[in-house]
Every structure is written in C-alpha cells, then in structure tokens.
Amino acid sequence: MAVALSRTELILKLIVEQYLLDGQPVASKLIAEHKQLDVSSATVRNTMVQLEQQGLIRSPHTSAGRIPTTLGIRLFIDKMLQLAPLSDKWQHEITSRLLPQLPVSLMCQQAGQLLANLTGCVAIVSAPKAAGREVRQVDLVRLASDRLLLVVVDEDGDILHRIINCEQSVDSATMSKVLCLLNAALAGGQWQDGMVRLNTILRNETGLGQILIEKVLGQLSLDEFVQHQPLIYGQHQLLLTPDYQQNSALQQVVQMLEQPSGLITLLQTVTRDAQPKLILGKESGFVELSQLSLIAQSYQTQPHRFVALLGPRRMDYAKLIPLLEGCAAQLNLNLNRQN
C-alpha cells in the first residue's frame, strides 16, 4: 500500500530517485517540472533549503543542484521505496544456475558469480562450510608408481580431489596401510577432529608412510582453510566504476576485501533474521565504506549463511533487494532438499 507523502517528502523522494538514476546533482527546475508536483521552481528551491537544513540533502559543490545525504537515502528507503517484482529473466537465471543437485561449495560459488554478473556489484557469500563438518569417505587411488589421488567426501557431498606426488615409488602395502589409517582418523568424524587424530598417528609412523600422511595433512589443512573463507566476486567491477576512479577513499575498499574479517562479522551480525538488511555508508562503522552501500540477506539458519551485495550508494535498491531475496530463497530451498 502506498504511503501518503507530504510535499516535502515527495520532493525528497524525487531528488533521491533522480540521483539514484544518474548520480548527478538534482536541480530545482527539474523537480518542479515533474508531473507529480504542481508548484513553482521557487517553492521547490525553498523546500530544498529546508531539506538541506534537516541534513537530508546537500550541495556537493557550487552547482545549484543537490544530492541526498546518507540520512536522506535512509529516509527514502525506510518510507518511500517501492520494490519492483523480480523479473522473469533474473528468476530464470537463479533457478537455472542454482541447481539443487550441486554440492554446497559449488552452489555458493555459482551464487556469488551470478550476483556479481547480474548487478555489477561486489557479491559476498559466507563461507561454504561451517565449523564441525563431517567426513563421509576417504580414498587413495594410484595414478602412477609415485603419484596418488587423494579423495575426501564430506557430509554435503563435496569432493576434495588432490594429487599426492611422492619422491619415490609407493608400494601397495604402504598405500593400503596409509589408507586404513586415514579412514580410522577421518571417516565418520568431524574434519578438524580427524586432523588432530591424524597428527597423533603421524608421530608413530616412519619412512614413506609418515611422508604420505604429512602430505595428506597439508592438503586437508589447506582445504579446511579455503572452505572457511568467504567468497567474494566482482572486485574488478568496483575498480572500473567512475565513483572509484574519482574517489581515492574508495580504493581502500579493495584492501578491505582482501582482509574481510571485520566486514564478515558485520554481515553475520545484521543477518540474524530472515529480513533483508540495508547498510548505507557510514552506518557500517567502516570509513572505507562511507561512499558505499550493503544489501545483505540470510539464507540459512543452521549453519548461519548469508549473501550480500556491496556497491555505490546509488544502487537500484528497488530491483536489487528482490534479486538478493530471490537468490537467498533458492539457496534455502535447495539446501532443505538436500537435508
């Protein structure tokens, strides 16, 4: 249901919408010509002065135009924003790319790449794996006399394939013994606990068996690290935006995305319920994000997982919020089918 707006609120709404459309300062003459208003340019100018005094718009330079402040955009989003239906094209992209048979890791990768490609924003997906994932199966396959394939399947059906190169030929007896030790330590238990047990076993081994277990531990540790890192796509698109080229402060964002622990903590905190969350500029608490906006949406409770978009403050919120909600809904549906 549309909310009745005062003339002052309507003028703010028109200013914000025009700014989100082209990113340029908005002149009073342009607003006065809008079909929703029946007032003079002088009346619009007086109202714009009031809005500026309230901290809702500001003049970026000597131009007569005004742009909305973070406070102005926040008021627009909270009271005036009307979300657009998710387009059939985007819905098709979601359902055709995020397939229920995909392993969780690959599904998260697909979601991040899809959101970045569709929006031109930075897409952030929480780490594919939560702490405590279980190992379902371990296997060693001989590829050559001195080369083995390590195969580890976890509870989500994700498969780790790693080639183990040895400096000498591995005899069948050693290979069979190491495989038995790997299954005893890992299969049916939690990944991290299994690595602890395997470290204990390692201390009692010697020779080629010890070397093989050390190599396997190295691969398991690397995969455990990777699977607990957030997935971030589209950083290069941020680098190409005019806002980035003109504002040196935005260049710090790329450094932040390389060490995103603080940002991930923020996103985990704000996505505790099922509602989409918008964080505008300085609301994030990070100086680096003062010119950017975040849209975030939870898609699973246990474990807690989310997707988010990071982009310029003048994002098309009306279209991007439904897109993120649609993506989260599809991820949630697929994961429930797998459980």
Short mmCIF file of C-alpha atoms in Angstrom, two decimals:
data_model
loop_
_atom_site.label_atom_id
_atom_site.label_comp_id
_atom_site.label_asym_id
_atom_site.label_seq_id
_atom_site.Cartn_x
_atom_site.Cartn_y
_atom_site.Cartn_z
CA MET A 1 0.00 0.00 0.00
CA ALA A 2 1.41 3.39 -0.97
CA VAL A 3 2.14 5.75 1.91
CA ALA A 4 0.77 9.30 1.62
CA LEU A 5 3.67 11.75 1.46
CA SER A 6 3.81 15.39 2.34
CA ARG A 7 5.04 17.79 -0.34
CA THR A 8 8.43 17.99 1.37
CA GLU A 9 8.72 14.19 1.47
CA LEU A 10 7.63 13.93 -2.16
CA ILE A 11 10.31 16.40 -3.24
CA LEU A 12 12.92 14.42 -1.29
CA LYS A 13 11.67 11.23 -2.94
CA LEU A 14 12.03 12.73 -6.40
CA ILE A 15 15.53 14.02 -5.61
CA VAL A 16 16.68 10.62 -4.36
CA GLU A 17 15.14 8.75 -7.30
CA GLN A 18 16.78 11.08 -9.82
CA TYR A 19 20.14 10.82 -8.04
CA LEU A 20 19.95 7.02 -7.96
CA LEU A 21 19.20 7.11 -11.69
CA ASP A 22 22.13 9.19 -12.92
CA GLY A 23 24.31 10.14 -9.94
CA GLN A 24 24.20 13.84 -10.79
CA PRO A 25 23.20 16.81 -8.60
CA VAL A 26 19.47 17.45 -8.99
CA ALA A 27 18.29 20.97 -9.92
CA SER A 28 15.10 22.53 -8.57
CA LYS A 29 13.88 23.21 -12.12
CA LEU A 30 13.96 19.50 -12.96
CA ILE A 31 11.94 18.64 -9.84
CA ALA A 32 9.41 21.44 -10.46
CA GLU A 33 8.71 20.03 -13.94
CA HIS A 34 7.78 16.64 -12.55
CA LYS A 35 4.20 15.61 -13.22
CA GLN A 36 3.61 14.61 -9.58
CA LEU A 37 4.12 18.23 -8.49
CA ASP A 38 2.15 21.36 -9.23
CA VAL A 39 4.41 24.01 -7.69
CA SER A 40 6.87 26.63 -8.89
CA SER A 41 10.63 26.31 -9.01
CA ALA A 42 10.78 28.88 -6.20
CA THR A 43 8.68 26.64 -3.95
CA VAL A 44 10.92 23.67 -4.78
CA ARG A 45 14.03 25.75 -4.01
CA ASN A 46 12.60 26.80 -0.64
CA THR A 47 11.76 23.18 0.17
CA MET A 48 15.26 22.10 -0.84
CA VAL A 49 16.70 24.65 1.59
CA GLN A 50 14.59 23.10 4.35
CA LEU A 51 15.72 19.61 3.39
CA GLU A 52 19.34 20.77 3.45
CA GLN A 53 18.87 22.29 6.89
CA GLN A 54 17.49 18.93 8.07
CA GLY A 55 20.62 17.16 6.76
CA LEU A 56 18.69 15.18 4.13
CA ILE A 57 20.33 16.70 1.04
CA ARG A 58 23.49 18.70 0.40
CA SER A 59 25.25 20.70 -2.29
CA PRO A 60 28.35 18.83 -3.49
CA HIS A 61 29.96 21.98 -4.91
CA THR A 62 28.99 25.38 -6.26
CA SER A 63 26.37 23.82 -8.53
CA ALA A 64 22.75 24.75 -7.88
CA GLY A 65 21.90 21.05 -7.75
CA ARG A 66 21.61 18.91 -4.61
CA ILE A 67 22.34 15.28 -3.82
CA PRO A 68 20.85 13.23 -0.99
CA THR A 69 22.89 12.51 2.13
CA THR A 70 23.05 9.09 3.75
CA LEU A 71 20.30 10.28 6.09
CA GLY A 72 18.17 11.30 3.10
CA ILE A 73 18.63 7.97 1.34
CA ARG A 74 17.84 6.14 4.58
CA LEU A 75 14.55 8.04 4.96
CA PHE A 76 13.72 7.29 1.32
CA ILE A 77 14.39 3.57 1.76
CA ASP A 78 12.53 3.24 5.04
CA LYS A 79 9.41 5.18 4.00
CA MET A 80 9.25 5.71 0.24
CA LEU A 81 10.97 2.85 -1.57
CA GLN A 82 8.67 0.62 -3.61
CA LEU A 83 10.27 -2.69 -4.51
CA ALA A 84 9.93 -3.97 -8.08
CA PRO A 85 8.88 -7.58 -8.73
CA LEU A 86 11.78 -9.90 -9.52
CA SER A 87 11.97 -10.04 -13.30
CA ASP A 88 11.28 -13.30 -15.12
CA LYS A 89 14.76 -13.08 -16.67
CA TRP A 90 16.51 -12.86 -13.31
CA GLN A 91 14.30 -15.56 -11.82
CA HIS A 92 15.25 -17.86 -14.70
CA GLU A 93 18.94 -17.11 -14.14
CA ILE A 94 18.59 -18.04 -10.47
CA THR A 95 16.73 -21.31 -10.99
CA SER A 96 18.87 -22.42 -13.93
CA ARG A 97 22.21 -21.71 -12.21
CA LEU A 98 21.48 -22.66 -8.61
CA LEU A 99 20.55 -26.30 -9.05
CA PRO A 100 19.61 -28.48 -6.05
CA GLN A 101 21.98 -31.30 -7.05
CA LEU A 102 25.04 -29.06 -6.80
CA PRO A 103 27.39 -29.55 -3.83
CA VAL A 104 27.17 -26.71 -1.31
CA SER A 105 30.59 -25.26 -2.19
CA LEU A 106 29.80 -25.10 -5.90
CA MET A 107 26.32 -23.70 -5.24
CA CYS A 108 27.83 -20.88 -3.16
CA GLN A 109 30.34 -20.14 -5.92
CA GLN A 110 27.58 -20.06 -8.52
CA ALA A 111 25.50 -17.70 -6.37
CA GLY A 112 28.39 -15.26 -5.93
CA GLN A 113 29.33 -15.24 -9.60
CA LEU A 114 25.69 -14.86 -10.67
CA LEU A 115 25.02 -11.89 -8.38
CA ALA A 116 28.22 -10.13 -9.42
CA ASN A 117 27.48 -10.66 -13.12
CA LEU A 118 23.84 -9.52 -12.92
CA THR A 119 24.43 -6.43 -10.80
CA GLY A 120 27.94 -5.14 -11.46
CA CYS A 121 28.37 -5.00 -7.67
CA VAL A 122 30.69 -6.93 -5.39
CA ALA A 123 28.97 -10.14 -4.29
CA ILE A 124 29.84 -11.66 -0.92
CA VAL A 125 28.80 -15.16 0.12
CA SER A 126 29.50 -16.52 3.58
CA ALA A 127 31.98 -19.38 3.85
CA PRO A 128 30.64 -22.56 2.21
CA LYS A 129 31.42 -24.71 5.23
CA ALA A 130 30.59 -24.23 8.87
CA ALA A 131 32.78 -25.47 11.69
CA GLY A 132 32.22 -29.12 12.51
CA ARG A 133 31.68 -30.54 9.03
CA GLU A 134 31.96 -34.31 8.86
CA VAL A 135 34.00 -36.57 6.62
CA ARG A 136 31.96 -39.28 4.95
CA GLN A 137 34.60 -41.14 2.95
CA VAL A 138 38.37 -41.19 2.26
CA ASP A 139 40.15 -42.98 -0.58
CA LEU A 140 43.57 -43.19 -2.22
CA VAL A 141 43.75 -44.04 -5.92
CA ARG A 142 47.01 -44.93 -7.65
CA LEU A 143 47.76 -42.78 -10.69
CA ALA A 144 51.39 -43.86 -11.12
CA SER A 145 54.01 -45.63 -9.06
CA ASP A 146 54.96 -42.36 -7.35
CA ARG A 147 51.69 -40.47 -7.60
CA LEU A 148 48.37 -40.95 -5.77
CA LEU A 149 44.98 -39.26 -5.89
CA LEU A 150 43.51 -38.31 -2.51
CA VAL A 151 39.69 -38.29 -2.49
CA VAL A 152 37.75 -36.97 0.51
CA VAL A 153 33.95 -36.70 0.51
CA ASP A 154 32.23 -34.61 3.19
CA GLU A 155 28.69 -34.71 4.56
CA ASP A 156 27.40 -32.25 1.92
CA GLY A 157 28.67 -34.41 -0.93
CA ASP A 158 31.51 -32.01 -1.74
CA ILE A 159 34.52 -33.91 -3.02
CA LEU A 160 38.14 -32.94 -2.44
CA HIS A 161 40.50 -34.23 -5.16
CA ARG A 162 44.21 -33.69 -4.58
CA ILE A 163 47.19 -35.28 -6.30
CA ILE A 164 49.86 -36.52 -3.88
CA ASN A 165 53.29 -36.51 -5.55
CA CYS A 166 55.88 -38.70 -3.87
CA GLU A 167 59.64 -38.66 -4.28
CA GLN A 168 59.71 -42.45 -4.58
CA SER A 169 57.53 -45.34 -5.64
CA VAL A 170 54.72 -46.22 -3.24
CA ASP A 171 54.27 -49.96 -2.74
CA SER A 172 50.81 -51.44 -2.35
CA ALA A 173 51.33 -52.45 1.28
CA THR A 174 52.27 -48.91 2.32
CA MET A 175 49.40 -47.44 0.34
CA SER A 176 46.88 -49.83 1.94
CA LYS A 177 48.22 -49.16 5.44
CA VAL A 178 48.07 -45.38 5.00
CA LEU A 179 44.53 -45.61 3.62
CA CYS A 180 43.43 -47.63 6.67
CA LEU A 181 45.00 -45.02 8.98
CA LEU A 182 43.29 -42.18 7.08
CA ASN A 183 39.87 -43.80 7.38
CA ALA A 184 40.42 -44.61 11.04
CA ALA A 185 41.29 -40.98 11.76
CA LEU A 186 38.87 -39.18 9.44
CA ALA A 187 35.86 -41.19 8.22
CA GLY A 188 32.65 -40.66 10.16
CA GLY A 189 34.03 -37.84 12.29
CA GLN A 190 34.50 -34.10 12.11
CA TRP A 191 37.13 -32.80 9.72
CA GLN A 192 39.16 -30.84 12.29
CA ASP A 193 38.99 -33.61 14.90
CA GLY A 194 40.19 -36.04 12.24
CA MET A 195 43.25 -33.91 11.51
CA VAL A 196 44.11 -33.90 15.22
CA ARG A 197 43.88 -37.71 15.31
CA LEU A 198 45.94 -37.96 12.13
CA ASN A 199 48.63 -35.78 13.69
CA THR A 200 48.78 -38.20 16.63
CA ILE A 201 49.08 -41.17 14.26
CA LEU A 202 51.81 -39.35 12.32
CA ARG A 203 54.10 -39.25 15.37
CA ASN A 204 54.14 -43.05 15.48
CA GLU A 205 54.90 -43.52 11.78
CA THR A 206 58.24 -43.60 9.99
CA GLY A 207 59.53 -43.74 6.45
CA LEU A 208 57.26 -43.47 3.42
CA GLY A 209 54.07 -43.87 5.46
CA GLN A 210 55.00 -40.81 7.51
CA ILE A 211 55.75 -38.82 4.35
CA LEU A 212 52.38 -39.72 2.80
CA ILE A 213 50.41 -38.79 5.93
CA GLU A 214 52.25 -35.45 6.15
CA LYS A 215 51.30 -34.67 2.55
CA VAL A 216 47.66 -35.61 3.18
CA LEU A 217 47.55 -33.42 6.29
CA GLY A 218 48.88 -30.50 4.27
CA GLN A 219 46.08 -30.89 1.71
CA LEU A 220 43.39 -31.29 4.39
CA SER A 221 44.59 -28.19 6.23
CA LEU A 222 44.60 -26.13 3.03
CA ASP A 223 41.08 -27.21 2.11
CA GLU A 224 39.80 -26.55 5.62
CA PHE A 225 41.20 -23.01 5.42
CA VAL A 226 39.71 -22.36 1.98
CA GLN A 227 36.27 -23.72 2.86
CA HIS A 228 36.01 -21.38 5.84
CA GLN A 229 36.81 -18.23 3.86
CA PRO A 230 34.04 -16.00 2.47
CA LEU A 231 33.56 -15.98 -1.29
CA ILE A 232 33.95 -12.55 -2.87
CA TYR A 233 33.27 -11.83 -6.55
CA GLY A 234 33.23 -8.71 -8.69
CA GLN A 235 36.04 -6.67 -7.08
CA HIS A 236 37.25 -5.76 -10.59
CA GLN A 237 33.84 -4.23 -11.37
CA LEU A 238 34.21 -1.89 -8.41
CA LEU A 239 37.61 -0.82 -9.75
CA LEU A 240 36.03 0.20 -13.05
CA THR A 241 33.24 2.38 -11.67
CA PRO A 242 33.53 6.17 -12.21
CA ASP A 243 32.98 6.69 -8.47
CA TYR A 244 36.05 4.58 -7.72
CA GLN A 245 38.20 6.42 -10.23
CA GLN A 246 37.21 9.81 -8.80
CA ASN A 247 37.42 8.98 -5.10
CA SER A 248 40.71 7.79 -3.65
CA ALA A 249 38.95 6.76 -0.40
CA LEU A 250 37.15 4.01 -2.30
CA GLN A 251 40.48 2.48 -3.23
CA GLN A 252 40.82 1.35 0.38
CA VAL A 253 37.79 -0.89 -0.17
CA VAL A 254 39.81 -3.31 -2.27
CA GLN A 255 42.30 -3.67 0.56
CA MET A 256 39.41 -4.26 2.95
CA LEU A 257 38.04 -7.03 0.73
CA GLU A 258 41.42 -8.75 0.83
CA GLN A 259 41.18 -8.88 4.65
CA PRO A 260 37.40 -9.01 5.14
CA SER A 261 37.09 -10.38 8.68
CA GLY A 262 35.57 -7.17 10.09
CA LEU A 263 33.12 -6.90 7.20
CA ILE A 264 32.09 -10.55 7.57
CA THR A 265 31.49 -10.07 11.29
CA LEU A 266 29.21 -7.11 10.50
CA LEU A 267 27.26 -9.13 7.92
CA GLN A 268 26.90 -12.10 10.26
CA THR A 269 25.53 -9.78 12.94
CA VAL A 270 22.94 -7.98 10.81
CA THR A 271 21.61 -11.11 9.04
CA ARG A 272 20.36 -12.92 12.13
CA ASP A 273 16.74 -12.84 10.92
CA ALA A 274 15.09 -13.50 7.57
CA GLN A 275 14.63 -9.85 6.56
CA PRO A 276 16.92 -8.14 4.01
CA LYS A 277 19.20 -5.55 5.57
CA LEU A 278 20.47 -2.30 4.05
CA ILE A 279 23.56 -0.60 5.43
CA LEU A 280 24.30 2.81 3.96
CA GLY A 281 27.73 4.39 4.03
CA LYS A 282 28.89 5.35 7.50
CA GLU A 283 26.14 3.23 9.09
CA SER A 284 28.56 0.31 8.65
CA GLY A 285 31.06 1.80 11.07
CA PHE A 286 33.83 1.44 8.47
CA VAL A 287 35.40 4.57 7.00
CA GLU A 288 36.24 2.60 3.86
CA LEU A 289 32.54 2.01 3.18
CA SER A 290 31.39 5.62 3.69
CA GLN A 291 30.55 6.01 -0.02
CA LEU A 292 29.10 2.53 -0.49
CA SER A 293 26.01 0.54 0.44
CA LEU A 294 25.50 -3.04 1.55
CA ILE A 295 22.42 -5.19 0.97
CA ALA A 296 22.52 -8.43 2.95
CA GLN A 297 20.19 -11.40 3.29
CA SER A 298 20.38 -14.58 5.36
CA TYR A 299 19.56 -17.82 3.52
CA GLN A 300 20.19 -20.46 6.19
CA THR A 301 19.98 -20.50 9.98
CA GLN A 302 21.91 -23.62 10.94
CA PRO A 303 24.66 -23.12 9.95
CA HIS A 304 24.25 -19.37 9.57
CA ARG A 305 24.84 -18.40 5.92
CA PHE A 306 24.21 -15.16 4.03
CA VAL A 307 24.64 -13.40 0.69
CA ALA A 308 25.35 -9.69 0.25
CA LEU A 309 25.93 -7.03 -2.38
CA LEU A 310 28.40 -4.16 -1.97
CA GLY A 311 28.17 -1.24 -4.37
CA PRO A 312 27.76 2.52 -4.79
CA ARG A 313 25.22 4.30 -2.60
CA ARG A 314 23.12 4.92 -5.70
CA MET A 315 22.37 1.26 -6.30
CA ASP A 316 19.00 0.40 -7.80
CA TYR A 317 17.60 -0.78 -4.46
CA ALA A 318 14.12 -1.41 -5.86
CA LYS A 319 15.49 -4.14 -8.17
CA LEU A 320 18.49 -5.43 -6.22
CA ILE A 321 16.69 -6.18 -2.94
CA PRO A 322 14.21 -8.58 -4.66
CA LEU A 323 17.12 -10.15 -6.58
CA LEU A 324 19.02 -10.87 -3.37
CA GLU A 325 15.86 -12.20 -1.71
CA GLY A 326 15.19 -14.45 -4.72
CA CYS A 327 18.73 -15.80 -4.67
CA ALA A 328 18.58 -16.45 -0.92
CA ALA A 329 15.20 -18.20 -1.27
CA GLN A 330 16.57 -20.52 -3.97
CA LEU A 331 19.64 -21.37 -1.90
CA ASN A 332 17.47 -22.10 1.11
CA LEU A 333 15.12 -24.29 -0.94
CA ASN A 334 17.99 -26.29 -2.43
CA LEU A 335 19.70 -26.85 0.92
CA ASN A 336 16.45 -28.01 2.53
CA ARG A 337 16.00 -30.52 -0.29
CA GLN A 338 19.48 -31.89 0.36
CA ASN A 339 18.88 -32.36 4.09
#
